[in-house]
CSV table of C-alpha atoms (C1' of nucleotides) in Angstrom, one decimal:
chain,number,residue,atom,x,y,z
T,272,UNK,CA,-12.4,10.1,-21.7
T,273,UNK,CA,-11.6,6.4,-22.1
T,274,UNK,CA,-8.2,6.3,-20.4
T,275,UNK,CA,-5.8,6.0,-23.3
T,276,UNK,CA,-3.4,4.6,-20.7
T,277,UNK,CA,-5.2,1.3,-20.8
T,278,UNK,CA,-6.1,0.1,-24.3
T,279,UNK,CA,-9.0,-2.4,-25.0
T,280,UNK,CA,-9.9,-4.7,-27.8
T,281,UNK,CA,-13.6,-3.6,-27.5
T,282,UNK,CA,-15.0,-1.2,-30.1
T,283,UNK,CA,-18.0,0.2,-28.3
T,284,UNK,CA,-16.7,3.2,-26.3
T,285,UNK,CA,-19.7,3.5,-24.1
T,286,UNK,CA,-19.5,-0.2,-23.2
T,287,UNK,CA,-15.9,0.2,-22.2
T,288,UNK,CA,-16.8,3.0,-19.8
T,289,UNK,CA,-19.6,0.9,-18.3
T,290,UNK,CA,-17.6,-2.3,-17.9
T,291,UNK,CA,-14.7,-0.4,-16.4
T,292,UNK,CA,-16.9,1.3,-13.9
T,293,UNK,CA,-18.2,-2.2,-12.9
T,294,UNK,CA,-14.6,-3.3,-12.6
T,295,UNK,CA,-13.5,-0.4,-10.5
T,296,UNK,CA,-16.5,-0.7,-8.2
T,297,UNK,CA,-15.9,-4.4,-7.6
T,298,UNK,CA,-12.1,-4.1,-7.3
T,299,UNK,CA,-12.1,-1.3,-4.7
T,300,UNK,CA,-14.1,-3.5,-2.4
T,301,UNK,CA,-11.8,-6.4,-2.9
T,302,UNK,CA,-8.6,-4.4,-2.6
T,303,UNK,CA,-9.9,-3.0,0.6
T,304,UNK,CA,-10.5,-6.4,2.0
T,305,UNK,CA,-7.4,-8.3,0.9
T,306,UNK,CA,-5.1,-5.9,-0.9
T,307,UNK,CA,-4.1,-5.9,-4.5
T,308,UNK,CA,-1.7,-8.7,-4.5
T,309,UNK,CA,-3.9,-11.1,-2.7
T,310,UNK,CA,-6.8,-10.4,-5.0
T,311,UNK,CA,-7.3,-12.7,-7.9
T,312,UNK,CA,-8.2,-11.6,-11.4
T,313,UNK,CA,-11.0,-14.2,-11.3
T,314,UNK,CA,-12.3,-12.6,-8.1
T,315,UNK,CA,-12.2,-9.2,-9.8
T,316,UNK,CA,-14.1,-10.6,-12.8
T,317,UNK,CA,-16.7,-12.2,-10.6
T,318,UNK,CA,-17.2,-9.0,-8.5
T,319,UNK,CA,-17.5,-7.0,-11.6
T,320,UNK,CA,-20.3,-9.3,-12.9
T,321,UNK,CA,-18.6,-10.9,-15.8
T,322,UNK,CA,-16.1,-13.6,-16.6
T,323,UNK,CA,-12.4,-13.7,-16.5
T,324,UNK,CA,-12.3,-13.8,-20.3
T,325,UNK,CA,-14.3,-10.6,-20.6
T,326,UNK,CA,-12.1,-8.9,-18.0
T,327,UNK,CA,-9.1,-9.3,-20.3
T,328,UNK,CA,-11.0,-7.7,-23.2
T,329,UNK,CA,-10.9,-4.5,-21.2
T,330,UNK,CA,-7.4,-4.6,-19.7
T,331,UNK,CA,-4.1,-6.1,-20.7
T,332,UNK,CA,-2.5,-6.8,-17.3
T,333,UNK,CA,-3.8,-7.2,-13.8
T,334,UNK,CA,-1.9,-4.0,-12.9
T,335,UNK,CA,-4.2,-2.1,-15.3
T,336,UNK,CA,-7.1,-2.7,-12.9
T,337,UNK,CA,-5.1,-1.1,-10.1
T,338,UNK,CA,-4.3,1.8,-12.3
T,339,UNK,CA,-7.9,2.3,-13.2
T,340,UNK,CA,-8.9,2.1,-9.6
T,341,UNK,CA,-6.3,4.6,-8.4
T,342,UNK,CA,-6.9,7.0,-11.2
T,343,UNK,CA,-10.6,6.9,-10.6
T,344,UNK,CA,-10.2,7.6,-6.9
T,345,UNK,CA,-7.7,10.5,-7.4
T,346,UNK,CA,-10.0,11.9,-10.1
T,347,UNK,CA,-13.1,11.8,-7.9
T,348,UNK,CA,-11.2,13.3,-5.0
T,349,UNK,CA,-9.8,16.0,-7.2
T,350,UNK,CA,-13.1,16.8,-8.7
T,351,UNK,CA,-14.9,17.1,-5.4
T,352,UNK,CA,-12.1,19.3,-4.1
T,353,UNK,CA,-12.4,21.6,-7.1
T,354,UNK,CA,-16.1,21.7,-6.6
T,355,UNK,CA,-16.0,22.6,-3.0
T,356,UNK,CA,-13.0,25.0,-2.8
T,357,UNK,CA,-12.9,28.4,-4.3
T,358,UNK,CA,-9.2,29.4,-4.4
T,359,UNK,CA,-10.2,33.0,-5.2
T,360,UNK,CA,-11.6,33.7,-1.8
T,361,UNK,CA,-9.3,35.8,0.3
T,362,UNK,CA,-10.3,35.5,4.0
T,363,UNK,CA,-9.1,33.3,6.8
T,364,UNK,CA,-12.7,32.1,7.0
T,365,UNK,CA,-12.5,30.8,3.5
T,366,UNK,CA,-9.3,28.9,4.4
T,367,UNK,CA,-11.1,27.3,7.3
T,368,UNK,CA,-13.9,26.4,5.1
T,369,UNK,CA,-11.6,24.8,2.6
T,370,UNK,CA,-10.0,22.7,5.3
T,371,UNK,CA,-13.5,21.7,6.6
T,372,UNK,CA,-14.7,20.6,3.2
T,373,UNK,CA,-11.5,18.8,2.4
T,374,UNK,CA,-11.5,16.9,5.7
T,375,UNK,CA,-15.2,16.0,5.2
T,376,UNK,CA,-14.3,14.7,1.7
T,377,UNK,CA,-11.5,12.6,3.3
T,378,UNK,CA,-14.0,11.2,5.7
T,379,UNK,CA,-16.5,10.3,3.0
T,380,UNK,CA,-13.9,8.6,0.9
T,381,UNK,CA,-11.7,7.1,3.6
T,382,UNK,CA,-11.9,3.6,2.3
T,383,UNK,CA,-11.0,4.6,-1.2
T,384,UNK,CA,-8.2,6.8,-0.1
T,385,UNK,CA,-6.8,4.1,2.2
T,386,UNK,CA,-6.7,1.6,-0.7
T,387,UNK,CA,-5.1,4.1,-2.9
T,388,UNK,CA,-2.5,4.9,-0.3
T,389,UNK,CA,-1.6,1.3,0.3
T,390,UNK,CA,-1.4,0.3,-3.3
T,391,UNK,CA,-0.1,3.0,-5.5
T,392,UNK,CA,3.4,1.8,-4.9
T,393,UNK,CA,2.5,-1.4,-6.8
T,394,UNK,CA,2.0,0.6,-10.0
T,395,UNK,CA,4.7,1.0,-12.6
T,396,UNK,CA,7.0,4.0,-12.4
T,397,UNK,CA,5.1,5.9,-15.2
T,398,UNK,CA,1.7,5.1,-13.8
T,399,UNK,CA,2.8,6.4,-10.4
T,400,UNK,CA,4.1,9.6,-11.9
T,401,UNK,CA,0.8,10.1,-13.8
T,402,UNK,CA,-1.3,9.6,-10.8
T,403,UNK,CA,0.9,11.5,-8.5
T,404,UNK,CA,0.6,14.6,-10.6
T,405,UNK,CA,-3.0,14.8,-9.5
T,406,UNK,CA,-1.8,14.8,-5.9
T,407,UNK,CA,0.5,17.7,-6.7
T,408,UNK,CA,-2.4,19.6,-8.2
T,409,UNK,CA,-4.4,19.1,-5.1
T,410,UNK,CA,-1.6,20.3,-2.8
T,411,UNK,CA,-1.2,23.3,-5.1
T,412,UNK,CA,-4.9,24.1,-4.7
T,413,UNK,CA,-4.4,24.2,-0.9
T,414,UNK,CA,-1.3,26.3,-1.3
T,415,UNK,CA,-3.3,28.8,-3.4
T,416,UNK,CA,-6.0,29.1,-0.9
T,417,UNK,CA,-3.5,29.7,1.8
T,418,UNK,CA,-1.7,32.4,-0.2
T,419,UNK,CA,-4.9,34.2,-1.0
T,420,UNK,CA,-6.2,34.0,2.5
T,421,UNK,CA,-3.0,35.1,4.2
T,422,UNK,CA,-1.3,37.3,1.6
T,423,UNK,CA,2.3,38.3,2.3
T,424,UNK,CA,2.4,36.8,5.8
T,425,UNK,CA,4.3,33.6,5.1
T,426,UNK,CA,7.4,32.6,3.3
T,427,UNK,CA,6.9,30.4,0.3
T,428,UNK,CA,8.4,27.4,2.0
T,429,UNK,CA,6.1,27.8,5.0
T,430,UNK,CA,3.0,27.9,2.8
T,431,UNK,CA,4.1,24.9,0.9
T,432,UNK,CA,4.7,23.0,4.1
T,433,UNK,CA,1.4,24.1,5.5
T,434,UNK,CA,-0.4,22.8,2.5
T,435,UNK,CA,1.4,19.5,2.8
T,436,UNK,CA,0.5,19.3,6.4
T,437,UNK,CA,-3.2,19.9,5.8
T,438,UNK,CA,-3.2,17.5,3.0
T,439,UNK,CA,-1.6,14.7,5.0
T,440,UNK,CA,-3.7,15.5,8.1
T,441,UNK,CA,-6.8,14.8,5.9
T,442,UNK,CA,-5.4,11.5,4.8
T,443,UNK,CA,-4.3,10.7,8.3
T,444,UNK,CA,-7.9,10.7,9.4
T,445,UNK,CA,-8.3,7.6,7.2
T,446,UNK,CA,-5.0,5.8,7.5
T,447,UNK,CA,-4.7,6.3,11.3
T,448,UNK,CA,-8.4,5.7,11.9
T,449,UNK,CA,-7.6,2.8,14.3
T,450,UNK,CA,-6.3,5.4,16.8
T,451,UNK,CA,-7.9,8.7,15.8
T,452,UNK,CA,-11.4,7.5,15.4
T,453,UNK,CA,-11.4,6.2,19.0
T,454,UNK,CA,-10.8,9.7,20.2
T,455,UNK,CA,-12.5,11.9,17.7
T,456,UNK,CA,-15.4,12.2,15.3
T,457,UNK,CA,-14.8,13.9,12.0
T,458,UNK,CA,-16.3,17.0,13.5
T,459,UNK,CA,-14.2,17.2,16.6
T,460,UNK,CA,-11.1,16.2,14.6
T,461,UNK,CA,-11.7,19.0,12.2
T,462,UNK,CA,-12.3,21.5,14.9
T,463,UNK,CA,-9.3,20.6,16.8
T,464,UNK,CA,-7.0,20.6,13.8
T,465,UNK,CA,-8.2,24.0,12.8
T,466,UNK,CA,-7.7,25.2,16.3
T,467,UNK,CA,-4.1,24.0,16.4
T,468,UNK,CA,-3.5,25.3,12.9
T,469,UNK,CA,-4.7,28.8,13.9
T,470,UNK,CA,-3.3,29.1,17.4
T,471,UNK,CA,0.0,27.3,17.4
T,472,UNK,CA,1.6,27.2,20.7
T,473,UNK,CA,2.0,31.0,20.7
T,474,UNK,CA,4.4,31.5,23.5
T,475,UNK,CA,8.1,31.7,24.4
T,476,UNK,CA,9.0,31.6,20.7
T,477,UNK,CA,11.9,34.0,21.0
T,478,UNK,CA,15.3,32.6,20.4
T,479,UNK,CA,13.9,29.1,19.8
T,480,UNK,CA,12.6,29.6,16.3
T,481,UNK,CA,14.8,30.2,13.4
T,482,UNK,CA,13.9,32.6,10.6
T,483,UNK,CA,12.8,29.6,8.4
T,484,UNK,CA,12.5,31.7,5.3
T,485,UNK,CA,14.3,29.1,3.3
T,486,UNK,CA,13.3,27.4,0.0
T,487,UNK,CA,16.5,26.0,-1.3
T,488,UNK,CA,17.1,22.6,-2.8
T,489,UNK,CA,18.3,19.6,-0.7
S,31,UNK,CA,14.9,-12.0,23.3
S,32,UNK,CA,14.2,-14.5,20.6
S,33,UNK,CA,10.8,-13.5,19.4
S,34,UNK,CA,8.5,-16.0,20.7
S,35,UNK,CA,6.2,-14.9,18.0
S,36,UNK,CA,8.2,-16.8,15.4
S,37,UNK,CA,9.3,-20.3,16.5
S,38,UNK,CA,12.3,-22.1,15.0
S,39,UNK,CA,13.5,-25.7,14.8
S,40,UNK,CA,17.1,-24.6,15.7
S,41,UNK,CA,18.3,-25.2,19.2
S,42,UNK,CA,21.2,-22.8,19.4
S,43,UNK,CA,19.7,-19.5,20.6
S,44,UNK,CA,22.7,-17.4,19.7
S,45,UNK,CA,22.6,-18.8,16.2
S,46,UNK,CA,19.0,-18.0,15.8
S,47,UNK,CA,19.7,-14.4,16.6
S,48,UNK,CA,22.6,-14.3,14.2
S,49,UNK,CA,20.7,-15.8,11.3
S,50,UNK,CA,17.7,-13.7,11.9
S,51,UNK,CA,19.8,-10.6,11.8
S,52,UNK,CA,21.2,-11.7,8.5
S,53,UNK,CA,17.7,-12.3,7.3
S,54,UNK,CA,16.4,-8.9,8.4
S,55,UNK,CA,19.3,-7.1,6.9
S,56,UNK,CA,18.9,-8.8,3.5
S,57,UNK,CA,15.1,-8.6,3.5
S,58,UNK,CA,14.9,-4.9,4.3
S,59,UNK,CA,16.9,-4.1,1.2
S,60,UNK,CA,14.8,-6.4,-1.0
S,61,UNK,CA,11.5,-5.1,0.4
S,62,UNK,CA,12.7,-1.6,-0.3
S,63,UNK,CA,13.5,-2.4,-3.9
S,64,UNK,CA,10.5,-4.5,-4.8
S,65,UNK,CA,8.1,-4.7,-1.9
S,66,UNK,CA,7.2,-7.8,0.2
S,67,UNK,CA,4.9,-9.5,-2.3
S,68,UNK,CA,7.3,-9.3,-5.2
S,69,UNK,CA,10.2,-10.6,-3.2
S,70,UNK,CA,10.9,-14.3,-3.4
S,71,UNK,CA,11.8,-16.5,-0.4
S,72,UNK,CA,14.7,-17.7,-2.5
S,73,UNK,CA,15.9,-14.1,-2.9
S,74,UNK,CA,15.6,-13.5,0.8
S,75,UNK,CA,17.7,-16.7,1.4
S,76,UNK,CA,20.3,-15.6,-1.0
S,77,UNK,CA,20.5,-12.1,0.3
S,78,UNK,CA,20.8,-13.5,3.8
S,79,UNK,CA,23.8,-15.6,2.8
S,80,UNK,CA,22.2,-19.1,3.1
S,81,UNK,CA,19.9,-21.5,1.3
S,82,UNK,CA,16.2,-21.6,1.0
S,83,UNK,CA,16.2,-24.7,3.2
S,84,UNK,CA,18.0,-23.0,6.0
S,85,UNK,CA,15.7,-20.0,5.8
S,86,UNK,CA,12.8,-22.3,6.6
S,87,UNK,CA,14.6,-23.6,9.7
S,88,UNK,CA,14.3,-20.2,11.2
S,89,UNK,CA,10.8,-19.2,10.1
S,90,UNK,CA,7.6,-21.0,9.3
S,91,UNK,CA,6.0,-18.8,6.7
S,92,UNK,CA,7.2,-16.1,4.4
S,93,UNK,CA,5.1,-13.6,6.4
S,94,UNK,CA,7.3,-14.4,9.4
S,95,UNK,CA,10.2,-12.6,7.7
S,96,UNK,CA,8.0,-9.5,7.3
S,97,UNK,CA,7.1,-9.7,10.9
S,98,UNK,CA,10.7,-9.9,12.0
S,99,UNK,CA,11.6,-7.0,9.7
S,100,UNK,CA,8.8,-4.8,11.0
S,101,UNK,CA,9.3,-5.7,14.6
S,102,UNK,CA,13.0,-5.0,14.3
S,103,UNK,CA,12.5,-1.6,12.7
S,104,UNK,CA,9.9,-0.5,15.2
S,105,UNK,CA,12.1,-1.7,18.0
S,106,UNK,CA,15.1,0.2,16.8
S,107,UNK,CA,13.0,3.4,16.3
S,108,UNK,CA,11.5,3.0,19.7
S,109,UNK,CA,14.8,2.5,21.4
S,110,UNK,CA,16.4,5.4,19.7
S,111,UNK,CA,13.5,7.6,20.7
S,112,UNK,CA,13.7,6.5,24.3
S,113,UNK,CA,17.4,7.2,24.3
S,114,UNK,CA,17.1,10.7,22.8
S,115,UNK,CA,14.0,11.9,24.6
S,116,UNK,CA,13.6,12.7,28.2
S,117,UNK,CA,9.9,13.0,29.0
S,118,UNK,CA,10.7,14.5,32.4
S,119,UNK,CA,11.9,17.7,31.0
S,120,UNK,CA,9.4,20.5,31.4
S,121,UNK,CA,10.3,23.4,29.1
S,122,UNK,CA,9.1,24.3,25.7
S,123,UNK,CA,12.7,24.1,24.7
S,124,UNK,CA,12.8,20.4,25.6
S,125,UNK,CA,9.7,19.8,23.5
S,126,UNK,CA,11.5,21.4,20.5
S,127,UNK,CA,14.5,19.3,21.2
S,128,UNK,CA,12.4,16.2,21.3
S,129,UNK,CA,10.8,17.1,17.9
S,130,UNK,CA,14.3,17.8,16.5
S,131,UNK,CA,15.7,14.5,17.5
S,132,UNK,CA,12.6,12.6,16.4
S,133,UNK,CA,12.8,14.2,13.0
S,134,UNK,CA,16.5,13.5,12.7
S,135,UNK,CA,15.7,9.9,13.6
S,136,UNK,CA,13.1,9.7,10.9
S,137,UNK,CA,15.6,11.1,8.4
S,138,UNK,CA,18.3,8.5,9.4
S,139,UNK,CA,15.8,5.6,9.1
S,140,UNK,CA,13.6,6.8,6.3
S,141,UNK,CA,14.1,3.7,4.1
S,142,UNK,CA,13.3,1.4,6.9
S,143,UNK,CA,10.3,3.4,8.0
S,144,UNK,CA,9.0,3.6,4.5
S,145,UNK,CA,9.2,-0.2,4.1
S,146,UNK,CA,7.5,-0.7,7.3
S,147,UNK,CA,4.8,1.7,6.5
S,148,UNK,CA,4.1,0.2,3.1
S,149,UNK,CA,4.1,-3.4,4.3
S,150,UNK,CA,2.6,-3.7,7.8
S,151,UNK,CA,-0.8,-4.1,6.3
S,152,UNK,CA,0.4,-7.5,4.8
S,153,UNK,CA,0.8,-8.8,8.4
S,154,UNK,CA,-1.8,-10.9,10.1
S,155,UNK,CA,-4.3,-9.2,12.3
S,156,UNK,CA,-2.5,-10.2,15.5
S,157,UNK,CA,1.0,-9.3,14.2
S,158,UNK,CA,-0.3,-5.9,13.3
S,159,UNK,CA,-1.8,-5.4,16.7
S,160,UNK,CA,1.5,-6.5,18.3
S,161,UNK,CA,3.6,-4.2,16.2
S,162,UNK,CA,1.1,-1.3,16.4
S,163,UNK,CA,1.4,-1.3,20.2
S,164,UNK,CA,4.9,0.0,19.8
S,165,UNK,CA,3.6,2.8,17.7
S,166,UNK,CA,1.1,3.7,20.4
S,167,UNK,CA,3.9,3.8,22.9
S,168,UNK,CA,5.9,6.2,20.8
S,169,UNK,CA,2.9,8.5,20.3
S,170,UNK,CA,2.4,8.3,24.1
S,171,UNK,CA,6.0,9.4,24.6
S,172,UNK,CA,5.4,12.5,22.5
S,173,UNK,CA,2.2,13.2,24.4
S,174,UNK,CA,4.0,13.0,27.7
S,175,UNK,CA,6.6,15.5,26.5
S,176,UNK,CA,3.9,17.9,25.4
S,177,UNK,CA,2.0,17.6,28.7
S,178,UNK,CA,5.1,18.2,30.7
S,179,UNK,CA,6.3,21.1,28.6
S,180,UNK,CA,3.0,22.9,28.4
S,181,UNK,CA,1.2,21.9,31.6
S,182,UNK,CA,-2.5,22.7,31.9
S,183,UNK,CA,-2.6,24.7,28.7
S,184,UNK,CA,-4.3,22.2,26.4
S,185,UNK,CA,-7.2,19.9,26.5
S,186,UNK,CA,-6.5,16.2,26.5
S,187,UNK,CA,-7.8,15.8,23.0
S,188,UNK,CA,-5.6,18.7,21.7
S,189,UNK,CA,-2.5,17.2,23.2
S,190,UNK,CA,-3.2,13.8,21.7
S,191,UNK,CA,-3.8,15.2,18.3
S,192,UNK,CA,-0.7,17.3,18.5
S,193,UNK,CA,1.3,14.2,19.3
S,194,UNK,CA,-0.2,12.4,16.4
S,195,UNK,CA,0.6,15.3,14.1
S,196,UNK,CA,4.2,15.4,15.1
S,197,UNK,CA,4.5,11.7,14.8
S,198,UNK,CA,3.0,11.7,11.3
S,199,UNK,CA,5.0,14.8,10.2
S,200,UNK,CA,8.1,12.8,11.0
S,201,UNK,CA,7.1,9.9,8.9
S,202,UNK,CA,5.8,12.2,6.2
S,203,UNK,CA,9.4,13.4,5.7
S,204,UNK,CA,10.1,9.8,4.5
S,205,UNK,CA,7.0,8.8,2.7
S,206,UNK,CA,6.5,12.1,0.9
S,207,UNK,CA,10.2,12.5,0.1
S,208,UNK,CA,9.5,12.8,-3.6
S,209,UNK,CA,7.9,16.2,-3.0
S,210,UNK,CA,9.3,17.4,0.4
S,211,UNK,CA,12.9,16.7,-0.3
S,212,UNK,CA,12.9,18.8,-3.4
S,213,UNK,CA,12.0,21.8,-1.3
S,214,UNK,CA,13.6,21.1,2.1
S,215,UNK,CA,16.6,19.6,3.8
S,216,UNK,CA,15.9,17.8,7.0
S,217,UNK,CA,17.2,20.9,8.8
S,218,UNK,CA,14.9,23.4,7.0
S,219,UNK,CA,12.0,21.0,7.2
S,220,UNK,CA,12.5,20.6,11.0
S,221,UNK,CA,12.8,24.4,11.5
S,222,UNK,CA,9.8,25.2,9.5
S,223,UNK,CA,7.6,22.6,11.1
S,224,UNK,CA,8.6,23.8,14.6
S,225,UNK,CA,8.0,27.3,13.5
S,226,UNK,CA,4.5,26.5,12.3
S,227,UNK,CA,3.9,24.4,15.4
S,228,UNK,CA,4.7,27.2,17.7
S,229,UNK,CA,3.3,30.2,15.9
S,230,UNK,CA,0.1,28.9,14.3
S,231,UNK,CA,-1.7,31.5,12.3
S,232,UNK,CA,-2.4,33.5,15.4
S,233,UNK,CA,-4.9,36.0,14.0
S,234,UNK,CA,-8.6,36.5,13.6
S,235,UNK,CA,-9.4,33.4,15.5
S,236,UNK,CA,-12.5,34.9,17.2
S,237,UNK,CA,-15.7,33.3,16.3
S,238,UNK,CA,-14.0,30.9,13.9
S,239,UNK,CA,-12.6,28.4,16.3
S,240,UNK,CA,-14.8,26.2,18.4
S,241,UNK,CA,-13.9,25.3,22.0
S,242,UNK,CA,-12.5,22.0,20.9
S,243,UNK,CA,-12.3,20.6,24.4
S,244,UNK,CA,-13.9,17.4,23.3
S,245,UNK,CA,-12.7,13.8,23.8
S,246,UNK,CA,-15.8,11.8,23.2
S,247,UNK,CA,-16.1,8.6,21.3
S,248,UNK,CA,-17.1,8.4,17.6
U,234,DC,C1',28.2,-42.2,15.5
U,235,DG,C1',24.5,-39.5,17.4
U,236,DA,C1',23.1,-34.7,17.2
U,237,DT,C1',22.6,-30.4,15.1
U,238,DG,C1',22.6,-27.6,11.3
U,239,DT,C1',22.6,-27.1,6.0
U,240,DT,C1',21.4,-27.9,1.3
U,241,DG,C1',18.7,-27.6,-3.1
U,242,DA,C1',16.1,-30.5,-6.2
U,243,DG,C1',11.4,-31.3,-6.4
U,244,DC,C1',6.4,-31.1,-5.3
U,245,DG,C1',2.0,-29.1,-6.0
U,246,DA,C1',-1.1,-25.5,-5.7
U,247,DG,C1',-2.4,-21.2,-7.4
U,248,DC,C1',-2.4,-17.6,-10.5
U,249,DG,C1',-2.1,-14.6,-14.7
U,250,DT,C1',-3.2,-15.0,-19.2
U,251,DT,C1',-5.0,-17.0,-23.7
U,252,DC,C1',-8.1,-18.5,-27.3
U,253,DA,C1',-11.3,-21.6,-29.7
U,254,DA,C1',-16.0,-22.0,-29.2
U,255,DT,C1',-20.3,-19.8,-28.5
U,256,DC,C1',-23.8,-16.3,-28.2
U,257,DG,C1',-26.6,-12.2,-29.7
U,258,DT,C1',-27.8,-8.9,-32.9
U,259,DC,C1',-28.8,-7.1,-37.0
U,260,DA,C1',-28.3,-6.2,-42.0
U,261,DT,C1',-28.8,-8.8,-46.2
U,262,DT,C1',-30.6,-12.2,-49.1
U,263,DT,C1',-34.1,-15.5,-50.6
E,90,DA,C1',-41.2,-13.9,-43.0
E,91,DA,C1',-37.6,-16.9,-42.7
E,92,DA,C1',-32.8,-18.1,-43.5
E,93,DT,C1',-28.1,-16.6,-43.8
E,94,DG,C1',-23.9,-14.8,-42.4
E,95,DA,C1',-20.8,-11.4,-40.6
E,96,DC,C1',-19.3,-9.1,-36.6
E,97,DG,C1',-18.6,-7.8,-31.9
E,98,DA,C1',-18.9,-9.4,-27.3
E,99,DT,C1',-18.6,-13.2,-23.9
E,100,DT,C1',-17.2,-17.4,-21.9
E,101,DG,C1',-14.3,-20.7,-19.2
E,102,DA,C1',-11.4,-24.7,-19.8
E,103,DA,C1',-6.7,-25.1,-20.4
E,104,DC,C1',-1.8,-23.7,-20.4
E,105,DG,C1',2.5,-22.6,-18.5
E,106,DC,C1',5.0,-20.8,-15.1
E,107,DT,C1',6.1,-19.0,-10.6
E,108,DC,C1',6.8,-19.5,-6.0
E,109,DG,C1',6.1,-21.1,-1.1
E,110,DC,C1',7.4,-24.9,1.2
E,111,DT,C1',9.3,-29.9,2.2
E,112,DC,C1',12.5,-33.5,3.0
E,113,DA,C1',15.9,-37.0,2.1
E,114,DA,C1',20.6,-36.6,1.8
E,115,DC,C1',24.8,-34.6,3.3
E,116,DA,C1',28.2,-31.9,6.3
E,117,DT,C1',30.3,-30.9,10.7
E,118,DC,C1',31.7,-31.7,15.2
E,119,DG,C1',32.2,-33.4,19.8
DNA sequence: CGATGTTGAGCGAGCGTTCAATCGTCATTT
DNA sequence: AAATGACGATTGAACGCTCGCTCAACATCG
């Protein structure tokens, strides 16, 4: 699919895909080093292996590059998640496995995820909405795994929050690397998070915890 | 304290403080609306109530404004945390209370925290280091509360991770508001998080969970 | 009238974007 | 086989504008 979101003057569809992949690859590195705003269109062109003029045959505005980058990253993350997680499994073990492979994924792609995280806000409102939908889908996947693994044990709101927690804890491994990766490897991080997830504090909960079976609107 | 980090040509110390507070107040709003990079120095000056020339009597570079803003926000958050949390308490109840007041704080200051979070990366390496130290301090506070509330029950690594989780869950309320605040109020969010924190999944943990008493380097 | 603080027009660099010129390829004509 | 021309793709010099930053002139006050 040649992102309809970003039209091009070029006719050759295969070429568009090829050139855009060059762009994305070059741009990610640059965005990682200096951020979107401090990166020049000329730099992007050079890193992509063609000239500034050519760049503008494949995009309209600089922001289009950012969109292509974010979209591509989200897409890859989503695909790898779909490939490694089977939401039809129904054991706690499979939940654990899902968390493990998700965390591993976030470790593999931490640079990309970090870039995405820091720059999506520079996208236009619509582009953000478009890209964020993929995020919702991923959280929903985690939700589904939880529901299937622990049927009937948790309120809807709890499950939703758990899914969000896991999702963010994965990203956190990347965007708080400066502190976490001094204390953990991805393996020990994963193990410890799973440990906390399963055990909780498990004591003296009487009277302190509210029912928490709420799902109302704000 | 007149941030030594950002020198000024003005002699009157009290005036510096006053003008900088004007700057910070105006800038936060602008950064929130359009982000640091898309905000003009002229806009900052106008929002602060003085001219572009005056602005540059109180800072050297545009980035100084960002530093002042981030520093001020971190400072306020840290102060409010110190005021509302007593790390000497030794009950689970006091841990809960600490989480409650921290989450409430993050709700009160979500706009500021969001700005900070999205823009710190635009600071210079040193400025980031300086500001991040405050973050470390805050996480350490949470760590201390946990240690005192649950003495001897958790490995060092677990406590550290728990503190980081709570810290991030607080921020998450702000930076994932577009999804969380459709499903929760700050009250239900807090209750549910505490619920999950205390209970865990609490079942079938045998053979799945590793010891997780690790604290090695990456 | 010095000293301190304020002003905003103006400078100049840098950047996003354009487009006339050029290249490469291949079907058509001679 | 060579010449022609049409078409799609590529190039980078050039344009115009924005924006960070300066500074000579001015205001205020003791």
